[in-house]
Amino acid sequence: MYSNDTIAAISTPLGEGGIGIVKLSGNESFNIIKKVFKCKESGKNDYPHSRYLYYGHITDEENNIVDEVLTSFMPAPNTYTRENVVEINCHSGIFALRTILKLVLDSGARLAEPGEFTKRAFLNGRIDLSQAEAVINIIRARSEEAVRTAARVMRGELSEKIDHIRKLLIDLRAPIEAMLDYPEEFDIDQFDENILLAALSNIQSNICNLLRGVEINRAFQEGVNIAIIGRPNVGKSSLLNALLRQQKAIVHETPGTTRDLLEGYMNLGGYPLRLVDTAGIQGTEDPIEQEGIARSRNAAREARLILMVVDGSADWSESDFAIAALKEEYQGLVIIINKADLEQNIDQNKVAKSYPYASVVKTSALRGEGIETLELAVAEQLDSVLGSAPECPVVVTLRHEEVLKEALQIIVDILTATEHMPLEILSTEMQRAWIKLGEIKGETMNDDLLDRVFSEFCLGK
Ligand SMILES: Nc1nc2c(ncn2[C@@H]2O[C@H](COP(=O)(O)OP(=O)(O)OP(=O)(O)O)[C@@H](O)[C@H]2O)c(=O)[nH]1
Ligand SMILES: [Mg+2]
């Protein structure tokens, strides 16, 4: 699995730029580099001095100068890989970088596999697997939030939480194991099931909290889905435009103007939002409209928050009851009584009483009134379905999510069957959960899984 030969790769993107870096790691790095690097200061005794930049030239077999470079020598163990590391800062042109890499490879280094530097950092115990994965997440991050969350994982925040849950499992298992090993010294009847159940529930909620981070991270990457739904002509598209501060959707007095889904993006309460305007929902024979309505319902299902719009100057109809009933348990609901500038037929208080879990606001999309109140209501609902953004926990990869869900399932199974479960099995199941959770940090993982994780890395990292 681990070979301690010396590896090399180009660590910067291939293309024209001021500086490119060729990096080496391994026992032989210093010797290999000395074959191709002619240092201007090589007369000095302390060459190579740790973490100094040495000015010189890379030369080929015939002693021709290939490039003028700065080279740094970083002796083990205080390096990224915990091995001897050398970095050659050269000019970033495809040919300069490739020629230098080739010279280094011809002098005894092997081309690094994608992610191999980070894999060595992991195998040499400098970072755990979740921290290694955070490195790739920082590289791939597409927003400030994504960088921030990945950096938290890189600093070890996820690892600490996993350690905590695994310790809870060990603390819980220890007395059970003692009881099983020395039954004569314990009275099994005195075993307090309630304490066990409470401790297991605590473990369960710890895992659930981490899983909440999965959704929040996804929200940061993709935007939280919000569907604007309602009967035709109530002002859905006008509200989309008002929220986006942009005339994105066509607004018209003809009912059925919007036929397809239309999306727009905005930020609110720390979350990026993906707002989806939909076709008005009503009974219709028109097949195109029917398809549009099917899409509206679909958008409503996929949303985390539903913005239901009604026309305040009209009556609350049967269709409005049916539309409000589309809200599922996992969704938030804001009911928007629009067209507040006209004479009103809908009483805001009555609506609020009928839908106590929803936020009810009044707007006039036409005049741009009530939009800030609407935004506050959206932020409030998001906080209640997703939790407030700044305190979000950290889980960054799909792999973590899979592991956490499997561990959670083991705990849930134990919780539902505790009464009938012999202590031996209880203890074995807890151990299984402990082993599963160890996969997050890479403490309990097979080589295949490890290869899968590192194969996602880019070359030179
Ligand atoms: N008086 C008044 N009219 C409004 C308001 N909001 C929208 N309208 C008008 O209502 C009509 C329909 O507006 P849209 O935003 O297209 O409504 P919609 O719900 O998207 O309609 P469909 O796409 O047909 O389902 C337009 O003539 C708008 O100008 C409002 O707050 N007050
Ligand atoms: Mg519309």
Tab-separated table of C-alpha atoms and ligand atoms in Angstrom:
chain	number	residue	atom	x	y	z
A	1	MET	CA	0.000	0.000	0.000
A	2	TYR	CA	2.793	2.430	0.930
A	3	SER	CA	6.051	2.619	-0.934
A	4	ASN	CA	8.656	5.028	0.313
A	5	ASP	CA	10.224	5.742	-3.049
A	6	THR	CA	10.599	9.361	-4.057
A	7	ILE	CA	7.752	10.876	-6.026
A	8	ALA	CA	7.551	14.003	-8.149
A	9	ALA	CA	4.844	15.990	-9.918
A	10	ILE	CA	3.968	19.401	-11.268
A	11	SER	CA	1.889	20.974	-8.496
A	12	THR	CA	0.593	24.053	-10.290
A	13	PRO	CA	-1.895	24.185	-13.201
A	14	LEU	CA	-0.337	23.722	-16.594
A	15	GLY	CA	-0.448	26.987	-18.426
A	16	GLU	CA	1.384	30.256	-18.795
A	17	GLY	CA	2.011	32.034	-15.528
A	18	GLY	CA	4.624	33.745	-13.412
A	19	ILE	CA	5.533	30.719	-11.328
A	20	GLY	CA	5.105	26.976	-11.613
A	21	ILE	CA	6.135	24.403	-9.026
A	22	VAL	CA	7.645	20.961	-9.421
A	23	LYS	CA	7.496	19.107	-6.136
A	24	LEU	CA	9.336	16.046	-4.823
A	25	SER	CA	8.764	13.954	-1.726
A	26	GLY	CA	10.707	11.002	-0.371
A	27	ASN	CA	14.040	9.931	1.097
A	28	GLU	CA	15.962	10.629	-2.080
A	29	SER	CA	14.499	14.051	-2.870
A	30	PHE	CA	17.589	15.999	-1.846
A	31	ASN	CA	19.994	13.730	-3.732
A	32	ILE	CA	17.845	13.693	-6.838
A	33	ILE	CA	17.493	17.451	-6.957
A	34	LYS	CA	21.199	18.019	-6.562
A	35	LYS	CA	21.717	16.201	-9.875
A	36	VAL	CA	19.705	18.765	-11.806
A	37	PHE	CA	19.893	21.934	-9.713
A	38	LYS	CA	23.025	24.061	-9.812
A	39	CYS	CA	22.885	26.283	-6.782
A	40	LYS	CA	24.703	29.630	-6.788
A	41	GLU	CA	25.433	29.175	-3.075
A	42	SER	CA	26.439	25.534	-3.118
A	43	GLY	CA	29.848	26.418	-1.679
A	44	LYS	CA	28.202	27.049	1.676
A	45	ASN	CA	28.488	24.302	4.291
A	46	ASP	CA	24.938	24.316	5.483
A	47	TYR	CA	23.442	23.728	2.032
A	48	PRO	CA	20.677	22.617	1.949
A	49	HIS	CA	19.488	24.591	4.921
A	50	SER	CA	15.904	23.851	5.886
A	51	ARG	CA	13.253	26.199	4.516
A	52	TYR	CA	15.598	28.562	2.705
A	53	LEU	CA	15.061	29.489	-0.898
A	54	TYR	CA	18.119	28.761	-3.001
A	55	TYR	CA	18.682	30.600	-6.207
A	56	GLY	CA	20.154	28.678	-9.118
A	57	HIS	CA	19.554	26.911	-12.420
A	58	ILE	CA	18.100	23.650	-13.561
A	59	THR	CA	20.405	22.126	-16.129
A	60	ASP	CA	20.015	19.160	-18.469
A	61	GLU	CA	22.368	16.215	-19.173
A	62	GLU	CA	24.547	18.403	-21.401
A	63	ASN	CA	24.714	21.112	-18.776
A	64	ASN	CA	22.428	23.446	-20.735
A	65	ILE	CA	20.418	25.809	-18.566
A	66	VAL	CA	16.717	24.900	-18.727
A	67	ASP	CA	15.390	27.542	-16.364
A	68	GLU	CA	16.340	29.963	-13.632
A	69	VAL	CA	14.680	28.791	-10.412
A	70	LEU	CA	14.307	29.108	-6.659
A	71	THR	CA	14.447	25.813	-4.793
A	72	SER	CA	13.453	25.056	-1.216
A	73	PHE	CA	14.496	22.040	0.846
A	74	MET	CA	12.231	20.833	3.640
A	75	PRO	CA	13.619	17.937	5.649
A	76	ALA	CA	11.356	15.352	7.284
A	77	PRO	CA	9.412	15.142	9.513
A	78	ASN	CA	7.939	18.652	9.631
A	79	THR	CA	6.651	18.682	6.066
A	80	TYR	CA	3.340	18.124	4.273
A	81	THR	CA	4.115	14.444	3.707
A	82	ARG	CA	6.431	13.989	6.731
A	83	GLU	CA	9.122	13.070	4.202
A	84	ASN	CA	11.958	15.107	2.681
A	85	VAL	CA	10.252	17.575	0.383
A	86	VAL	CA	11.741	19.778	-2.320
A	87	GLU	CA	9.924	22.453	-4.260
A	88	ILE	CA	11.339	23.957	-7.434
A	89	ASN	CA	9.809	27.338	-8.235
A	90	CYS	CA	10.356	27.766	-11.926
A	91	HIS	CA	8.674	29.770	-14.678
A	92	SER	CA	5.274	28.450	-15.524
A	93	GLY	CA	5.268	27.420	-19.135
A	94	ILE	CA	4.232	23.960	-20.225
A	95	PHE	CA	7.629	23.105	-21.689
A	96	ALA	CA	9.701	24.493	-18.831
A	97	LEU	CA	7.634	22.559	-16.287
A	98	ARG	CA	7.572	19.330	-18.278
A	99	THR	CA	11.308	19.454	-19.027
A	100	ILE	CA	12.143	19.959	-15.351
A	101	LEU	CA	9.790	17.162	-14.332
A	102	LYS	CA	11.352	14.833	-16.914
A	103	LEU	CA	14.880	15.628	-15.662
A	104	VAL	CA	13.799	14.895	-12.100
A	105	LEU	CA	12.178	11.609	-13.158
A	106	ASP	CA	15.275	10.626	-15.152
A	107	SER	CA	17.331	11.288	-12.032
A	108	GLY	CA	15.468	8.696	-9.980
A	109	ALA	CA	12.060	10.021	-8.948
A	110	ARG	CA	8.784	8.342	-9.871
A	111	LEU	CA	5.795	10.267	-11.221
A	112	ALA	CA	3.331	10.758	-8.347
A	113	GLU	CA	-0.192	9.411	-8.657
A	114	PRO	CA	-3.082	11.875	-8.208
A	115	GLY	CA	-3.346	12.738	-4.519
A	116	GLU	CA	-0.231	10.780	-3.591
A	117	PHE	CA	1.408	13.609	-1.626
A	118	THR	CA	-1.725	13.924	0.507
A	119	LYS	CA	-2.033	10.143	0.744
A	120	ARG	CA	1.475	10.052	2.206
A	121	ALA	CA	0.520	12.793	4.664
A	122	PHE	CA	-2.336	10.535	5.747
A	123	LEU	CA	-0.365	7.277	5.809
A	124	ASN	CA	2.430	8.957	7.760
A	125	GLY	CA	-0.103	10.112	10.339
A	126	ARG	CA	0.123	13.858	9.798
A	127	ILE	CA	-3.554	14.210	8.963
A	128	ASP	CA	-6.536	11.877	9.153
A	129	LEU	CA	-8.685	10.920	6.204
A	130	SER	CA	-11.384	13.535	6.746
A	131	GLN	CA	-8.690	16.218	6.832
A	132	ALA	CA	-7.189	14.827	3.630
A	133	GLU	CA	-10.592	15.001	1.966
A	134	ALA	CA	-10.989	18.577	3.173
A	135	VAL	CA	-7.872	19.481	1.187
A	136	ILE	CA	-9.593	18.476	-2.035
A	137	ASN	CA	-12.735	20.298	-0.965
A	138	ILE	CA	-10.769	23.485	-0.476
A	139	ILE	CA	-9.303	23.079	-3.951
A	140	ARG	CA	-12.747	22.514	-5.459
A	141	ALA	CA	-14.729	25.021	-3.388
A	142	ARG	CA	-16.945	27.302	-5.446
A	143	SER	CA	-17.947	29.732	-2.730
A	144	GLU	CA	-16.482	31.419	0.321
A	145	GLU	CA	-18.778	29.362	2.558
A	146	ALA	CA	-17.554	26.135	0.976
A	147	VAL	CA	-13.922	27.111	1.625
A	148	ARG	CA	-14.765	28.022	5.199
A	149	THR	CA	-16.498	24.707	5.941
A	150	ALA	CA	-13.730	22.687	4.314
A	151	ALA	CA	-11.122	24.629	6.302
A	152	ARG	CA	-12.944	23.732	9.520
A	153	VAL	CA	-12.738	20.056	8.602
A	154	MET	CA	-9.082	20.461	7.664
A	155	ARG	CA	-8.391	21.894	11.108
A	156	GLY	CA	-9.880	18.711	12.563
A	157	GLU	CA	-13.326	19.865	13.677
A	158	LEU	CA	-15.119	16.864	12.176
A	159	SER	CA	-12.494	14.492	13.560
A	160	GLU	CA	-13.065	15.865	17.069
A	161	LYS	CA	-16.799	15.283	16.791
A	162	ILE	CA	-16.269	11.747	15.535
A	163	ASP	CA	-13.779	11.057	18.352
A	164	HIS	CA	-16.368	12.276	20.826
A	165	ILE	CA	-19.103	9.945	19.522
A	166	ARG	CA	-16.717	6.985	19.397
A	167	LYS	CA	-15.667	7.674	22.974
A	168	LEU	CA	-19.326	7.708	24.045
A	169	LEU	CA	-19.670	4.271	22.457
A	170	ILE	CA	-16.582	2.938	24.229
A	171	ASP	CA	-17.673	4.351	27.581
A	172	LEU	CA	-21.023	2.665	27.125
A	173	ARG	CA	-19.558	-0.647	26.070
A	174	ALA	CA	-16.917	-0.907	28.762
A	175	PRO	CA	-19.221	-1.803	31.682
A	176	ILE	CA	-21.225	-4.194	29.480
A	177	GLU	CA	-18.054	-6.003	28.475
A	178	ALA	CA	-16.951	-6.139	32.119
A	179	MET	CA	-20.311	-7.612	33.027
A	180	LEU	CA	-19.985	-10.244	30.324
A	181	ASP	CA	-16.413	-11.128	31.254
A	182	TYR	CA	-16.971	-11.280	35.016
A	183	PRO	CA	-20.626	-12.217	35.493
A	184	GLU	CA	-19.959	-13.444	39.023
A	185	GLU	CA	-18.981	-9.927	40.103
A	186	PHE	CA	-22.022	-8.183	38.651
A	187	ASP	CA	-25.707	-8.586	39.146
A	188	ILE	CA	-27.086	-8.466	35.615
A	189	ASP	CA	-30.562	-7.729	36.948
A	190	GLN	CA	-29.262	-4.432	38.217
A	191	PHE	CA	-28.380	-3.424	34.708
A	192	ASP	CA	-30.156	-0.119	34.149
A	193	GLU	CA	-31.719	-0.152	30.732
A	194	ASN	CA	-32.911	3.439	31.003
A	195	ILE	CA	-29.390	4.753	31.377
A	196	LEU	CA	-28.364	2.720	28.354
A	197	LEU	CA	-31.274	4.012	26.300
A	198	ALA	CA	-30.544	7.610	27.263
A	199	ALA	CA	-26.881	7.220	26.321
A	200	LEU	CA	-27.767	5.624	22.990
A	201	SER	CA	-30.251	8.412	22.237
A	202	ASN	CA	-27.527	10.905	22.957
A	203	ILE	CA	-25.250	9.133	20.467
A	204	GLN	CA	-28.101	9.095	17.968
A	205	SER	CA	-28.650	12.841	18.243
A	206	ASN	CA	-24.919	13.506	17.940
A	207	ILE	CA	-24.889	11.626	14.625
A	208	CYS	CA	-28.093	13.357	13.488
A	209	ASN	CA	-26.493	16.740	14.176
A	210	LEU	CA	-23.587	15.838	11.947
A	211	LEU	CA	-25.975	14.664	9.239
A	212	ARG	CA	-27.716	18.011	9.372
A	213	GLY	CA	-24.428	19.424	8.120
A	214	VAL	CA	-24.726	17.336	4.957
A	215	GLU	CA	-27.814	19.211	3.906
A	216	ILE	CA	-26.410	22.557	4.904
A	217	ASN	CA	-23.262	21.963	2.900
A	218	ARG	CA	-25.330	20.883	-0.070
A	219	ALA	CA	-27.387	24.023	0.349
A	220	PHE	CA	-24.210	26.107	0.252
A	221	GLN	CA	-23.089	24.380	-2.897
A	222	GLU	CA	-26.342	24.187	-4.822
A	223	GLY	CA	-28.615	26.759	-3.184
A	224	VAL	CA	-31.698	26.017	-1.078
A	225	ASN	CA	-34.669	25.158	-3.283
A	226	ILE	CA	-37.603	27.495	-2.815
A	227	ALA	CA	-40.762	27.095	-4.912
A	228	ILE	CA	-43.195	29.948	-5.514
A	229	ILE	CA	-46.585	28.334	-6.038
A	230	GLY	CA	-50.226	29.399	-6.170
A	231	ARG	CA	-53.236	29.797	-8.416
A	232	PRO	CA	-52.810	31.545	-11.792
A	233	ASN	CA	-52.504	35.336	-11.873
A	234	VAL	CA	-51.942	35.836	-8.126
A	235	GLY	CA	-48.564	37.539	-8.702
A	236	LYS	CA	-46.007	34.703	-8.392
A	237	SER	CA	-43.797	35.952	-11.218
A	238	SER	CA	-44.111	39.535	-9.970
A	239	LEU	CA	-42.864	38.366	-6.557
A	240	LEU	CA	-39.944	36.484	-8.101
A	241	ASN	CA	-38.940	39.681	-9.885
A	242	ALA	CA	-39.371	41.762	-6.722
A	243	LEU	CA	-37.200	39.373	-4.699
A	244	LEU	CA	-34.509	39.204	-7.371
A	245	ARG	CA	-34.726	42.970	-8.009
A	246	GLN	CA	-34.744	42.127	-11.680
A	247	GLN	CA	-37.413	41.698	-14.374
A	248	LYS	CA	-36.580	38.042	-14.860
A	249	ALA	CA	-40.051	36.561	-15.404
A	250	ILE	CA	-42.783	37.685	-17.796
A	251	VAL	CA	-45.654	39.279	-15.873
A	252	HIS	CA	-49.014	39.647	-17.552
A	253	GLU	CA	-52.652	40.099	-16.664
A	254	THR	CA	-53.514	36.965	-18.655
A	255	PRO	CA	-53.817	33.992	-16.289
A	256	GLY	CA	-51.491	31.130	-17.300
A	257	THR	CA	-48.639	33.405	-18.387
A	258	THR	CA	-45.953	31.239	-16.778
A	259	ARG	CA	-45.983	27.771	-18.272
A	260	ASP	CA	-42.608	26.380	-17.367
A	261	LEU	CA	-40.291	26.575	-14.377
A	262	LEU	CA	-38.055	29.618	-14.171
A	263	GLU	CA	-35.255	29.949	-11.638
A	264	GLY	CA	-33.297	32.789	-10.126
A	265	TYR	CA	-30.601	32.994	-7.442
A	266	MET	CA	-30.207	35.255	-4.429
A	267	ASN	CA	-28.593	35.242	-0.977
A	268	LEU	CA	-30.558	35.548	2.230
A	269	GLY	CA	-29.863	34.876	5.906
A	270	GLY	CA	-26.476	33.421	5.034
A	271	TYR	CA	-27.905	30.965	2.515
A	272	PRO	CA	-27.746	30.998	-1.250
A	273	LEU	CA	-31.299	30.482	-2.513
A	274	ARG	CA	-32.562	28.966	-5.733
A	275	LEU	CA	-36.003	30.509	-6.300
A	276	VAL	CA	-38.267	28.670	-8.708
A	277	ASP	CA	-41.268	30.452	-10.252
A	278	THR	CA	-43.946	28.009	-11.378
A	279	ALA	CA	-47.075	27.798	-13.517
A	280	GLY	CA	-50.328	28.609	-11.675
A	281	ILE	CA	-52.042	25.503	-10.310
A	282	GLN	CA	-55.665	25.018	-11.434
A	283	GLY	CA	-57.902	22.424	-13.062
A	284	THR	CA	-57.424	22.503	-16.826
A	285	GLU	CA	-58.014	20.452	-19.967
A	286	ASP	CA	-55.147	22.039	-21.876
A	287	PRO	CA	-52.369	19.402	-22.131
A	288	ILE	CA	-49.559	21.999	-22.169
A	289	GLU	CA	-50.937	23.657	-19.062
A	290	GLN	CA	-51.368	20.236	-17.441
A	291	GLU	CA	-47.690	19.507	-18.044
A	292	GLY	CA	-46.773	22.918	-16.581
A	293	ILE	CA	-48.852	22.194	-13.482
A	294	ALA	CA	-47.236	18.774	-13.067
A	295	ARG	CA	-43.887	20.589	-13.079
A	296	SER	CA	-45.150	23.083	-10.494
A	297	ARG	CA	-46.120	20.242	-8.173
A	298	ASN	CA	-42.766	18.638	-8.721
A	299	ALA	CA	-40.951	21.882	-7.887
A	300	ALA	CA	-43.069	22.138	-4.733
A	301	ARG	CA	-42.061	18.600	-3.717
A	302	GLU	CA	-38.363	19.287	-4.253
A	303	ALA	CA	-38.415	22.564	-2.337
A	304	ARG	CA	-37.232	22.998	1.218
A	305	LEU	CA	-39.430	26.047	1.550
A	306	ILE	CA	-42.718	26.805	-0.184
A	307	LEU	CA	-43.779	30.350	-0.897
A	308	MET	CA	-47.505	30.071	-1.478
A	309	VAL	CA	-49.038	33.162	-3.076
A	310	VAL	CA	-52.711	34.122	-2.868
A	311	ASP	CA	-54.510	37.144	-4.295
A	312	GLY	CA	-55.626	39.174	-1.259
A	313	SER	CA	-58.340	40.906	-3.272
A	314	ALA	CA	-59.985	37.571	-4.113
A	315	ASP	CA	-61.494	34.932	-1.857
A	316	TRP	CA	-59.560	32.090	-0.264
A	317	SER	CA	-60.736	29.252	-2.514
A	318	GLU	CA	-60.879	25.462	-2.407
A	319	SER	CA	-57.827	25.443	-4.685
A	320	ASP	CA	-55.921	27.513	-2.099
A	321	PHE	CA	-56.703	24.919	0.585
A	322	ALA	CA	-55.430	22.205	-1.747
A	323	ILE	CA	-52.253	24.152	-2.602
A	324	ALA	CA	-51.462	24.837	1.075
A	325	ALA	CA	-51.893	21.120	1.704
A	326	LEU	CA	-48.971	20.381	-0.631
A	327	LYS	CA	-46.591	21.317	2.187
A	328	GLU	CA	-44.825	18.258	3.525
A	329	GLU	CA	-43.382	17.725	6.969
A	330	TYR	CA	-39.790	18.502	5.867
A	331	GLN	CA	-40.770	21.828	4.321
A	332	GLY	CA	-41.245	25.352	5.579
A	333	LEU	CA	-44.187	27.454	4.406
A	334	VAL	CA	-44.638	31.174	3.871
A	335	ILE	CA	-48.116	32.272	2.815
A	336	ILE	CA	-47.993	35.530	0.875
A	337	ILE	CA	-51.199	37.539	0.655
A	338	ASN	CA	-50.358	39.584	-2.429
A	339	LYS	CA	-52.083	42.522	-4.094
A	340	ALA	CA	-52.320	44.300	-0.725
A	341	ASP	CA	-52.806	47.566	-2.612
A	342	LEU	CA	-56.311	46.452	-3.654
A	343	GLU	CA	-59.390	46.098	-1.466
A	344	GLN	CA	-58.830	42.976	0.665
A	345	ASN	CA	-61.008	39.885	0.969
A	346	ILE	CA	-58.582	37.716	2.888
A	347	ASP	CA	-57.958	38.278	6.602
A	348	GLN	CA	-54.265	37.819	7.468
A	349	ASN	CA	-55.011	36.868	11.104
A	350	LYS	CA	-57.467	34.180	10.108
A	351	VAL	CA	-54.937	32.652	7.727
A	352	ALA	CA	-52.263	32.770	10.422
A	353	LYS	CA	-54.606	30.953	12.822
A	354	SER	CA	-55.444	28.273	10.265
A	355	TYR	CA	-51.754	27.678	9.448
A	356	PRO	CA	-49.919	28.218	12.730
A	357	TYR	CA	-46.683	26.610	11.437
A	358	ALA	CA	-46.510	29.041	8.485
A	359	SER	CA	-45.325	32.644	8.316
A	360	VAL	CA	-48.037	34.814	6.815
A	361	VAL	CA	-47.105	38.117	5.170
A	362	LYS	CA	-48.808	40.781	3.068
A	363	THR	CA	-47.194	42.202	-0.036
A	364	SER	CA	-47.851	44.324	-3.028
A	365	ALA	CA	-45.472	43.033	-5.656
A	366	LEU	CA	-46.783	45.735	-7.970
A	367	ARG	CA	-45.645	48.525	-5.643
A	368	GLY	CA	-42.679	46.649	-4.159
A	369	GLU	CA	-44.232	46.788	-0.685
A	370	GLY	CA	-43.776	44.149	2.031
A	371	ILE	CA	-40.800	42.559	0.260
A	372	GLU	CA	-38.442	43.091	3.203
A	373	THR	CA	-40.998	41.575	5.588
A	374	LEU	CA	-41.255	38.655	3.185
A	375	GLU	CA	-37.477	38.239	3.241
A	376	LEU	CA	-37.474	38.175	7.044
A	377	ALA	CA	-40.180	35.500	6.972
A	378	VAL	CA	-38.170	33.446	4.478
A	379	ALA	CA	-35.033	33.705	6.633
A	380	GLU	CA	-37.042	32.727	9.722
A	381	GLN	CA	-38.533	29.665	8.023
A	382	LEU	CA	-35.115	28.647	6.684
A	383	ASP	CA	-33.677	28.835	10.161
A	384	SER	CA	-36.387	26.566	11.438
A	385	VAL	CA	-36.021	23.941	8.694
A	386	LEU	CA	-32.240	24.081	8.262
A	387	GLY	CA	-30.938	25.652	11.447
A	388	SER	CA	-29.229	29.019	11.434
A	389	ALA	CA	-26.391	29.176	8.956
A	390	PRO	CA	-23.450	30.382	11.049
A	391	GLU	CA	-23.699	27.530	13.543
A	392	CYS	CA	-23.850	24.884	10.888
A	393	PRO	CA	-21.991	21.711	11.647
A	394	VAL	CA	-19.400	20.363	9.272
A	395	VAL	CA	-19.716	17.367	7.024
A	396	VAL	CA	-18.361	17.718	3.568
A	397	THR	CA	-18.392	14.581	1.517
A	398	LEU	CA	-20.897	12.083	0.268
A	399	ARG	CA	-18.681	9.404	1.809
A	400	HIS	CA	-19.067	10.923	5.273
A	401	GLU	CA	-22.819	11.003	4.740
A	402	GLU	CA	-22.910	7.302	3.820
A	403	VAL	CA	-20.800	6.335	6.829
A	404	LEU	CA	-22.861	8.447	9.225
A	405	LYS	CA	-26.137	7.050	7.900
A	406	GLU	CA	-24.919	3.475	8.289
A	407	ALA	CA	-23.698	4.151	11.826
A	408	LEU	CA	-26.991	5.851	12.642
A	409	GLN	CA	-28.923	2.847	11.363
A	410	ILE	CA	-26.973	0.544	13.678
A	411	ILE	CA	-27.785	2.773	16.658
A	412	VAL	CA	-31.467	3.039	15.672
A	413	ASP	CA	-31.662	-0.756	15.327
A	414	ILE	CA	-30.119	-1.204	18.772
A	415	LEU	CA	-32.513	1.350	20.254
A	416	THR	CA	-35.584	-0.373	18.835
A	417	ALA	CA	-34.493	-3.835	19.902
A	418	THR	CA	-32.674	-3.176	23.183
A	419	GLU	CA	-35.260	-4.976	25.289
A	420	HIS	CA	-34.846	-8.264	23.465
A	421	MET	CA	-31.183	-7.959	22.671
A	422	PRO	CA	-28.750	-10.141	24.599
A	423	LEU	CA	-25.904	-8.092	26.065
A	424	GLU	CA	-23.328	-9.836	23.847
A	425	ILE	CA	-25.108	-8.734	20.710
A	426	LEU	CA	-25.693	-5.260	22.084
A	427	SER	CA	-21.992	-4.891	22.690
A	428	THR	CA	-21.047	-6.288	19.270
A	429	GLU	CA	-23.451	-3.905	17.552
A	430	MET	CA	-22.006	-0.948	19.427
A	431	GLN	CA	-18.575	-2.044	18.324
A	432	ARG	CA	-19.829	-2.228	14.755
A	433	ALA	CA	-21.013	1.388	14.975
A	434	TRP	CA	-17.636	2.359	16.479
A	435	ILE	CA	-15.756	0.684	13.618
A	436	LYS	CA	-18.051	2.257	11.017
A	437	LEU	CA	-17.482	5.749	12.415
A	438	GLY	CA	-13.738	5.104	12.367
A	439	GLU	CA	-13.955	5.092	8.569
A	440	ILE	CA	-14.472	8.844	8.574
A	441	LYS	CA	-11.007	9.427	9.942
A	442	GLY	CA	-9.641	6.470	7.996
A	443	GLU	CA	-8.790	4.515	11.148
A	444	THR	CA	-10.803	1.519	10.066
A	445	MET	CA	-10.651	1.360	6.309
A	446	ASN	CA	-9.569	-1.058	3.665
A	447	ASP	CA	-7.160	-0.222	0.834
A	448	ASP	CA	-9.873	-0.132	-1.832
A	449	LEU	CA	-11.779	2.586	-0.046
A	450	LEU	CA	-8.583	4.497	0.502
A	451	ASP	CA	-7.691	4.302	-3.182
A	452	ARG	CA	-11.196	5.475	-4.045
A	453	VAL	CA	-10.807	8.563	-1.871
A	454	PHE	CA	-7.385	9.547	-3.196
A	455	SER	CA	-8.182	8.809	-6.837
A	456	GLU	CA	-10.396	11.909	-6.787
A	457	PHE	CA	-7.432	14.177	-6.177
A	458	CYS	CA	-5.635	16.174	-8.793
A	459	LEU	CA	-2.067	15.504	-9.840
A	460	GLY	CA	0.575	17.147	-7.716
A	461	LYS	CA	-1.431	17.348	-4.479
B	1	LIG	N1	-52.732	45.344	-8.061
B	1	LIG	C1	-51.756	44.455	-8.061
B	1	LIG	N2	-51.544	43.711	-9.161
B	1	LIG	C2	-50.543	42.817	-9.132
B	1	LIG	C3	-49.723	42.604	-7.997
B	1	LIG	N3	-48.829	41.637	-8.255
B	1	LIG	C4	-49.074	41.249	-9.524
B	1	LIG	N4	-50.080	41.941	-10.057
B	1	LIG	C5	-50.643	41.842	-11.392
B	1	LIG	O1	-51.270	40.589	-11.525
B	1	LIG	C6	-51.111	40.098	-12.856
B	1	LIG	C7	-50.482	38.711	-12.809
B	1	LIG	O2	-49.175	38.823	-12.300
B	1	LIG	P1	-48.092	37.678	-12.468
B	1	LIG	O3	-46.922	38.043	-11.660
B	1	LIG	O4	-47.879	37.396	-13.916
B	1	LIG	O5	-48.888	36.489	-11.811
B	1	LIG	P2	-48.558	34.929	-11.812
B	1	LIG	O6	-49.055	34.394	-10.536
B	1	LIG	O7	-47.154	34.720	-12.143
B	1	LIG	O8	-49.480	34.421	-12.978
B	1	LIG	P3	-49.351	33.076	-13.874
B	1	LIG	O9	-47.972	33.008	-14.363
B	1	LIG	O10	-50.309	33.354	-14.965
B	1	LIG	O11	-49.758	31.968	-13.024
B	1	LIG	C8	-50.288	41.115	-13.587
B	1	LIG	O12	-51.135	41.968	-14.304
B	1	LIG	C9	-49.597	41.860	-12.462
B	1	LIG	O13	-49.247	43.176	-12.813
B	1	LIG	C10	-49.996	43.424	-6.832
B	1	LIG	O14	-49.334	43.329	-5.794
B	1	LIG	N5	-51.034	44.305	-6.944
B	2	MG	MG	-46.252	33.728	-13.647
